[in-house]
mmCIF file of C-alpha atoms in Angstrom:
data_model
loop_
_atom_site.group_PDB
_atom_site.id
_atom_site.type_symbol
_atom_site.label_atom_id
_atom_site.label_comp_id
_atom_site.label_asym_id
_atom_site.label_seq_id
_atom_site.Cartn_x
_atom_site.Cartn_y
_atom_site.Cartn_z
ATOM 1 C CA UNK A 1 2.756 6.483 4.346
ATOM 2 C CA UNK A 2 -0.819 7.649 3.647
ATOM 3 C CA UNK A 3 -2.131 7.268 -0.006
ATOM 4 C CA UNK A 4 -4.945 9.288 -1.603
ATOM 5 C CA UNK A 5 -6.788 6.160 -1.752
ATOM 6 C CA UNK A 6 -10.620 5.984 -1.580
ATOM 7 C CA UNK A 7 -12.124 2.649 -0.324
ATOM 8 C CA UNK A 8 -11.346 0.348 -3.202
ATOM 9 C CA UNK A 9 -14.645 -1.051 -4.258
ATOM 10 C CA UNK A 10 -14.505 -3.487 -7.183
ATOM 11 C CA UNK A 11 -16.835 -1.307 -9.350
ATOM 12 C CA UNK A 12 -14.642 1.760 -8.910
ATOM 13 C CA UNK A 13 -11.369 -0.075 -9.469
ATOM 14 C CA UNK A 14 -12.918 -1.636 -12.800
ATOM 15 C CA UNK A 15 -14.384 1.685 -14.022
ATOM 16 C CA UNK A 16 -11.021 3.657 -13.292
ATOM 17 C CA UNK A 17 -9.081 0.961 -15.095
ATOM 18 C CA UNK A 18 -11.003 0.938 -18.305
ATOM 19 C CA UNK A 19 -11.018 4.934 -18.240
ATOM 20 C CA UNK A 20 -7.331 4.896 -17.953
ATOM 21 C CA UNK A 21 -6.820 2.286 -20.781
ATOM 22 C CA UNK A 22 -8.942 4.403 -23.160
ATOM 23 C CA UNK A 23 -7.175 7.592 -22.274
ATOM 24 C CA UNK A 24 -3.633 6.181 -22.770
ATOM 25 C CA UNK A 25 -4.668 4.921 -26.175
ATOM 26 C CA UNK A 26 -6.374 8.010 -27.407
ATOM 27 C CA UNK A 27 -3.553 10.210 -26.194
ATOM 28 C CA UNK A 28 -1.168 8.471 -28.525
ATOM 29 C CA UNK A 29 -3.695 9.127 -31.506
ATOM 30 C CA UNK A 30 -5.457 5.640 -31.698
ATOM 31 C CA UNK A 31 -9.155 4.915 -30.974
ATOM 32 C CA UNK A 32 -10.768 1.868 -29.727
ATOM 33 C CA UNK A 33 -13.917 0.574 -30.932
ATOM 34 C CA UNK A 34 -15.591 -0.414 -27.839
ATOM 35 C CA UNK A 35 -14.712 2.269 -25.162
ATOM 36 C CA UNK A 36 -18.078 2.080 -23.203
ATOM 37 C CA UNK A 37 -17.594 5.676 -21.795
ATOM 38 C CA UNK A 38 -21.494 6.580 -21.460
ATOM 39 C CA UNK A 39 -22.808 3.116 -20.717
ATOM 40 C CA UNK A 40 -20.381 2.102 -18.001
ATOM 41 C CA UNK A 41 -20.329 5.634 -16.331
ATOM 42 C CA UNK A 42 -24.361 5.258 -15.720
ATOM 43 C CA UNK A 43 -23.750 1.432 -14.732
ATOM 44 C CA UNK A 44 -21.068 2.624 -12.041
ATOM 45 C CA UNK A 45 -23.693 4.904 -10.421
ATOM 46 C CA UNK A 46 -26.349 2.176 -10.366
ATOM 47 C CA UNK A 47 -23.952 -0.222 -8.686
ATOM 48 C CA UNK A 48 -23.773 2.345 -5.836
ATOM 49 C CA UNK A 49 -27.596 2.490 -5.694
ATOM 50 C CA UNK A 50 -27.917 -1.200 -5.703
ATOM 51 C CA UNK A 51 -25.462 -1.568 -2.880
ATOM 52 C CA UNK A 52 -27.429 1.237 -0.784
ATOM 53 C CA UNK A 53 -30.665 -0.390 -1.445
ATOM 54 C CA UNK A 54 -29.295 -3.925 -0.597
ATOM 55 C CA UNK A 55 -29.963 -5.235 -3.919
ATOM 56 C CA UNK A 56 -26.945 -7.519 -3.978
ATOM 57 C CA UNK A 57 -27.764 -9.828 -6.779
ATOM 58 C CA UNK A 58 -28.233 -6.882 -9.200
ATOM 59 C CA UNK A 59 -25.308 -5.364 -7.878
ATOM 60 C CA UNK A 60 -23.040 -8.477 -8.568
ATOM 61 C CA UNK A 61 -24.417 -8.636 -11.926
ATOM 62 C CA UNK A 62 -23.540 -5.174 -12.807
ATOM 63 C CA UNK A 63 -19.972 -5.691 -11.455
ATOM 64 C CA UNK A 64 -19.725 -8.693 -13.713
ATOM 65 C CA UNK A 65 -20.798 -6.442 -16.638
ATOM 66 C CA UNK A 66 -18.020 -3.840 -15.892
ATOM 67 C CA UNK A 67 -15.520 -6.599 -15.716
ATOM 68 C CA UNK A 68 -16.631 -7.998 -18.965
ATOM 69 C CA UNK A 69 -16.450 -4.593 -20.546
ATOM 70 C CA UNK A 70 -12.653 -4.045 -19.200
ATOM 71 C CA UNK A 71 -11.747 -7.326 -20.668
ATOM 72 C CA UNK A 72 -12.856 -6.323 -23.963
ATOM 73 C CA UNK A 73 -11.017 -2.996 -23.649
ATOM 74 C CA UNK A 74 -8.055 -4.855 -22.478
ATOM 75 C CA UNK A 75 -8.036 -7.197 -25.610
ATOM 76 C CA UNK A 76 -8.512 -4.227 -27.933
ATOM 77 C CA UNK A 77 -5.567 -2.531 -26.430
ATOM 78 C CA UNK A 78 -3.398 -5.671 -26.839
ATOM 79 C CA UNK A 79 -4.270 -5.950 -30.414
ATOM 80 C CA UNK A 80 -3.243 -2.221 -31.025
ATOM 81 C CA UNK A 81 -0.205 -2.387 -28.842
ATOM 82 C CA UNK A 82 2.109 -2.696 -31.670
ATOM 83 C CA UNK A 83 0.837 0.520 -33.313
ATOM 84 C CA UNK A 84 1.827 2.586 -30.502
ATOM 85 C CA UNK A 85 5.253 4.429 -30.439
ATOM 86 C CA UNK A 86 8.028 2.444 -28.831
ATOM 87 C CA UNK A 87 8.302 5.017 -26.031
ATOM 88 C CA UNK A 88 4.763 4.360 -24.981
ATOM 89 C CA UNK A 89 4.665 0.820 -25.022
ATOM 90 C CA UNK A 90 6.420 -0.088 -21.724
ATOM 91 C CA UNK A 91 3.854 2.314 -19.827
ATOM 92 C CA UNK A 92 0.953 0.615 -21.595
ATOM 93 C CA UNK A 93 2.098 -3.006 -20.846
ATOM 94 C CA UNK A 94 2.516 -2.043 -17.132
ATOM 95 C CA UNK A 95 -0.878 -0.662 -17.060
ATOM 96 C CA UNK A 96 -2.476 -3.793 -19.009
ATOM 97 C CA UNK A 97 -0.462 -5.918 -16.330
ATOM 98 C CA UNK A 98 -2.297 -3.998 -13.497
ATOM 99 C CA UNK A 99 -5.625 -4.412 -15.317
ATOM 100 C CA UNK A 100 -5.169 -8.114 -15.516
ATOM 101 C CA UNK A 101 -4.597 -8.237 -11.862
ATOM 102 C CA UNK A 102 -7.689 -6.233 -11.192
ATOM 103 C CA UNK A 103 -9.778 -8.473 -13.277
ATOM 104 C CA UNK A 104 -8.557 -11.733 -12.037
ATOM 105 C CA UNK A 105 -8.320 -10.892 -8.221
ATOM 106 C CA UNK A 106 -10.632 -12.261 -5.816
ATOM 107 C CA UNK A 107 -11.982 -11.421 -2.392
ATOM 108 C CA UNK A 108 -9.644 -13.689 -0.404
ATOM 109 C CA UNK A 109 -6.488 -13.073 -2.570
ATOM 110 C CA UNK A 110 -3.560 -11.983 -0.412
ATOM 111 C CA UNK A 111 -1.929 -9.906 -3.184
ATOM 112 C CA UNK A 112 -4.907 -7.902 -4.250
ATOM 113 C CA UNK A 113 -4.257 -4.503 -5.870
ATOM 114 C CA UNK A 114 -6.076 -1.885 -4.069
ATOM 115 C CA UNK A 115 -5.307 1.232 -6.123
ATOM 116 C CA UNK A 116 -4.331 1.400 -9.882
ATOM 117 C CA UNK A 117 -1.688 4.233 -9.365
ATOM 118 C CA UNK A 118 -0.087 2.842 -6.219
ATOM 119 C CA UNK A 119 0.441 -1.061 -6.512
ATOM 120 C CA UNK A 120 2.439 -0.744 -3.072
ATOM 121 C CA UNK A 121 -0.551 0.097 -1.156
ATOM 122 C CA UNK A 122 -1.746 -2.524 1.283
ATOM 123 C CA UNK A 123 -4.599 -3.115 3.517
ATOM 124 C CA UNK A 124 -3.488 -2.379 7.055
ATOM 125 C CA UNK A 125 -5.515 -3.580 10.161
ATOM 126 C CA UNK A 126 -5.487 -1.513 13.292
ATOM 127 C CA UNK A 127 -7.183 -2.442 16.427
ATOM 128 C CA UNK A 128 -8.061 0.736 18.449
ATOM 129 C CA UNK A 129 -10.229 0.697 21.325
ATOM 130 C CA UNK A 130 -11.311 -2.791 20.605
ATOM 131 C CA UNK A 131 -12.705 -1.763 17.173
ATOM 132 C CA UNK A 132 -10.683 -2.966 14.108
ATOM 133 C CA UNK A 133 -10.052 -0.445 11.583
ATOM 134 C CA UNK A 134 -8.506 -0.573 8.238
ATOM 135 C CA UNK A 135 -6.217 1.646 6.257
ATOM 136 C CA UNK A 136 -5.004 1.405 2.647
ATOM 137 C CA UNK A 137 -1.462 2.563 2.841
ATOM 138 C CA UNK A 138 2.027 1.107 3.513
ATOM 139 C CA UNK A 139 4.077 0.546 6.602
ATOM 140 C CA UNK A 140 7.453 2.303 6.605
ATOM 141 C CA UNK A 141 10.214 2.042 9.293
ATOM 142 C CA UNK A 142 12.384 5.115 9.894
ATOM 143 C CA UNK A 143 15.688 4.447 11.555
ATOM 144 C CA UNK A 144 17.499 7.227 13.568
ATOM 145 C CA UNK A 145 20.474 7.513 15.879
ATOM 146 C CA UNK A 146 19.545 7.624 19.531
ATOM 147 C CA UNK A 147 20.918 11.219 20.275
ATOM 148 C CA UNK A 148 21.392 13.173 17.337
ATOM 149 C CA UNK A 149 18.212 11.944 15.720
ATOM 150 C CA UNK A 150 19.909 11.456 12.356
ATOM 151 C CA UNK A 151 17.955 9.290 9.697
ATOM 152 C CA UNK A 152 20.193 6.474 8.817
ATOM 153 C CA UNK A 153 17.548 4.196 7.152
ATOM 154 C CA UNK A 154 14.125 3.767 5.856
ATOM 155 C CA UNK A 155 12.573 0.555 4.707
ATOM 156 C CA UNK A 156 8.948 -0.329 3.826
ATOM 157 C CA UNK A 157 7.601 -3.466 5.400
ATOM 158 C CA UNK A 158 4.356 -5.597 5.536
ATOM 159 C CA UNK A 159 4.131 -5.821 9.190
ATOM 160 C CA UNK A 160 6.112 -4.671 12.354
ATOM 161 C CA UNK A 161 9.111 -6.837 12.752
ATOM 162 C CA UNK A 162 8.914 -8.854 9.615
ATOM 163 C CA UNK A 163 11.955 -7.104 8.117
ATOM 164 C CA UNK A 164 13.858 -5.805 10.978
ATOM 165 C CA UNK A 165 16.905 -7.878 10.283
ATOM 166 C CA UNK A 166 16.942 -6.341 6.736
ATOM 167 C CA UNK A 167 16.437 -2.724 8.330
ATOM 168 C CA UNK A 168 19.493 -3.182 10.555
ATOM 169 C CA UNK A 169 21.442 -4.526 7.690
ATOM 170 C CA UNK A 170 20.536 -1.396 5.623
ATOM 171 C CA UNK A 171 21.560 0.787 8.715
ATOM 172 C CA UNK A 172 24.936 -1.084 8.588
ATOM 173 C CA UNK A 173 25.359 -0.553 4.924
ATOM 174 C CA UNK A 174 24.479 3.228 5.045
ATOM 175 C CA UNK A 175 26.620 3.841 8.048
ATOM 176 C CA UNK A 176 29.638 1.872 6.764
ATOM 177 C CA UNK A 177 30.058 0.566 10.477
ATOM 178 C CA UNK A 178 30.695 -2.973 9.218
ATOM 179 C CA UNK A 179 28.498 -4.299 12.272
ATOM 180 C CA UNK A 180 24.937 -4.214 13.443
ATOM 181 C CA UNK A 181 23.774 -1.751 16.080
ATOM 182 C CA UNK A 182 24.492 -2.672 19.537
ATOM 183 C CA UNK A 183 21.079 -1.878 20.988
ATOM 184 C CA UNK A 184 17.752 -0.980 18.987
ATOM 185 C CA UNK A 185 14.991 0.704 20.974
ATOM 186 C CA UNK A 186 11.642 -0.188 19.208
ATOM 187 C CA UNK A 187 8.025 0.421 19.819
ATOM 188 C CA UNK A 188 5.487 -2.047 21.100
ATOM 189 C CA UNK A 189 4.859 -3.202 17.595
ATOM 190 C CA UNK A 190 7.889 -5.215 17.333
ATOM 191 C CA UNK A 191 7.113 -8.047 19.823
ATOM 192 C CA UNK A 192 8.977 -11.333 20.010
ATOM 193 C CA UNK A 193 11.669 -10.246 17.723
ATOM 194 C CA UNK A 194 14.980 -11.445 18.290
ATOM 195 C CA UNK A 195 18.319 -10.518 16.422
ATOM 196 C CA UNK A 196 21.564 -12.342 17.260
ATOM 197 C CA UNK A 197 24.024 -9.935 18.702
ATOM 198 C CA UNK A 198 21.430 -6.894 18.903
ATOM 199 C CA UNK A 199 20.241 -5.815 22.328
ATOM 200 C CA UNK A 200 16.357 -5.332 21.889
ATOM 201 C CA UNK A 201 14.669 -2.897 24.066
ATOM 202 C CA UNK A 202 10.873 -1.791 23.769
ATOM 203 C CA UNK A 203 9.181 1.384 24.799
ATOM 204 C CA UNK A 204 6.888 0.815 27.733
ATOM 205 C CA UNK A 205 9.007 -2.173 29.407
ATOM 206 C CA UNK A 206 9.047 -1.832 33.271
ATOM 207 C CA UNK A 207 10.650 -5.103 34.544
ATOM 208 C CA UNK A 208 14.525 -4.502 35.129
ATOM 209 C CA UNK A 209 14.553 -1.054 33.885
ATOM 210 C CA UNK A 210 16.705 1.430 35.584
ATOM 211 C CA UNK A 211 16.017 5.134 35.357
ATOM 212 C CA UNK A 212 18.828 5.604 32.950
ATOM 213 C CA UNK A 213 17.345 2.837 30.629
ATOM 214 C CA UNK A 214 13.988 4.420 30.993
ATOM 215 C CA UNK A 215 15.286 7.726 29.775
ATOM 216 C CA UNK A 216 16.846 5.985 26.738
ATOM 217 C CA UNK A 217 13.557 4.110 25.944
ATOM 218 C CA UNK A 218 11.703 7.358 26.014
ATOM 219 C CA UNK A 219 14.021 8.869 23.500
ATOM 220 C CA UNK A 220 12.079 6.446 20.993
ATOM 221 C CA UNK A 221 9.193 8.819 21.079
ATOM 222 C CA UNK A 222 11.311 11.943 19.933
ATOM 223 C CA UNK A 223 11.555 10.353 16.451
ATOM 224 C CA UNK A 224 8.093 11.937 15.717
ATOM 225 C CA UNK A 225 9.642 15.223 14.699
ATOM 226 C CA UNK A 226 12.070 13.336 12.379
ATOM 227 C CA UNK A 227 9.171 11.560 10.892
ATOM 228 C CA UNK A 228 7.234 14.552 10.456
ATOM 229 C CA UNK A 229 10.147 16.239 8.728
ATOM 230 C CA UNK A 230 11.134 13.626 6.463
ATOM 231 C CA UNK A 231 7.477 12.370 5.375
ATOM 232 C CA UNK A 232 3.977 12.567 6.702
ATOM 233 C CA UNK A 233 3.248 8.875 8.058
ATOM 234 C CA UNK A 234 0.051 7.697 9.302
ATOM 235 C CA UNK A 235 1.128 4.429 10.915
ATOM 236 C CA UNK A 236 4.512 5.182 12.641
ATOM 237 C CA UNK A 237 6.903 2.481 13.427
ATOM 238 C CA UNK A 238 9.490 4.205 15.642
ATOM 239 C CA UNK A 239 13.098 2.849 15.736
ATOM 240 C CA UNK A 240 15.872 4.540 17.567
ATOM 241 C CA UNK A 241 19.600 2.802 17.474
ATOM 242 C CA UNK A 242 22.442 3.336 19.899
#
């Protein structure tokens, strides 16, 4: 599912998080002593110029300054949290929790936050024409019946095949069939996936495929109109169940 996510650089995330904390406090009638509106906006522009000029030491120092200013705003919001209306406190606490993750995350962390407004966005690596490309979105499996193309399940996953068993279980629950699908036709992303009691077939198989089975395997590609109808997906994971 594509997200409106620009490339998540540290400086942009830090500055946007600070702006959101300041805005949510001022919208509730309070004011922060250090809001760094003017200073940090100019500093964010300098960071982009330092990176373009390959002055990385200056760039890292400026990023640390941004992180320090976000920490001061974060602590000031924590002090004024009890002064906010009770209806606004859960939203502010959730924003503070995300701000804390952004301040403490490091380059090699596996649970990084790439977008403040969409914490479910992940870094997805795709190898196309021998060149790795990166997308900041989320994988979604859409499950349909083989002939009618009726959508019977949707589930987000981190990687193809990791949650196939849970996906089949969701199909079982939603269809009230009390059994798993007999056959699952998958795309090539679901390699080396084995489910007890389910016959796994993948699109593009050649060995031992009769013309009838080949026709059914090609039905996996017809899920594209269903995906377009339900939601625009940039990284499709096609599943068709019989």
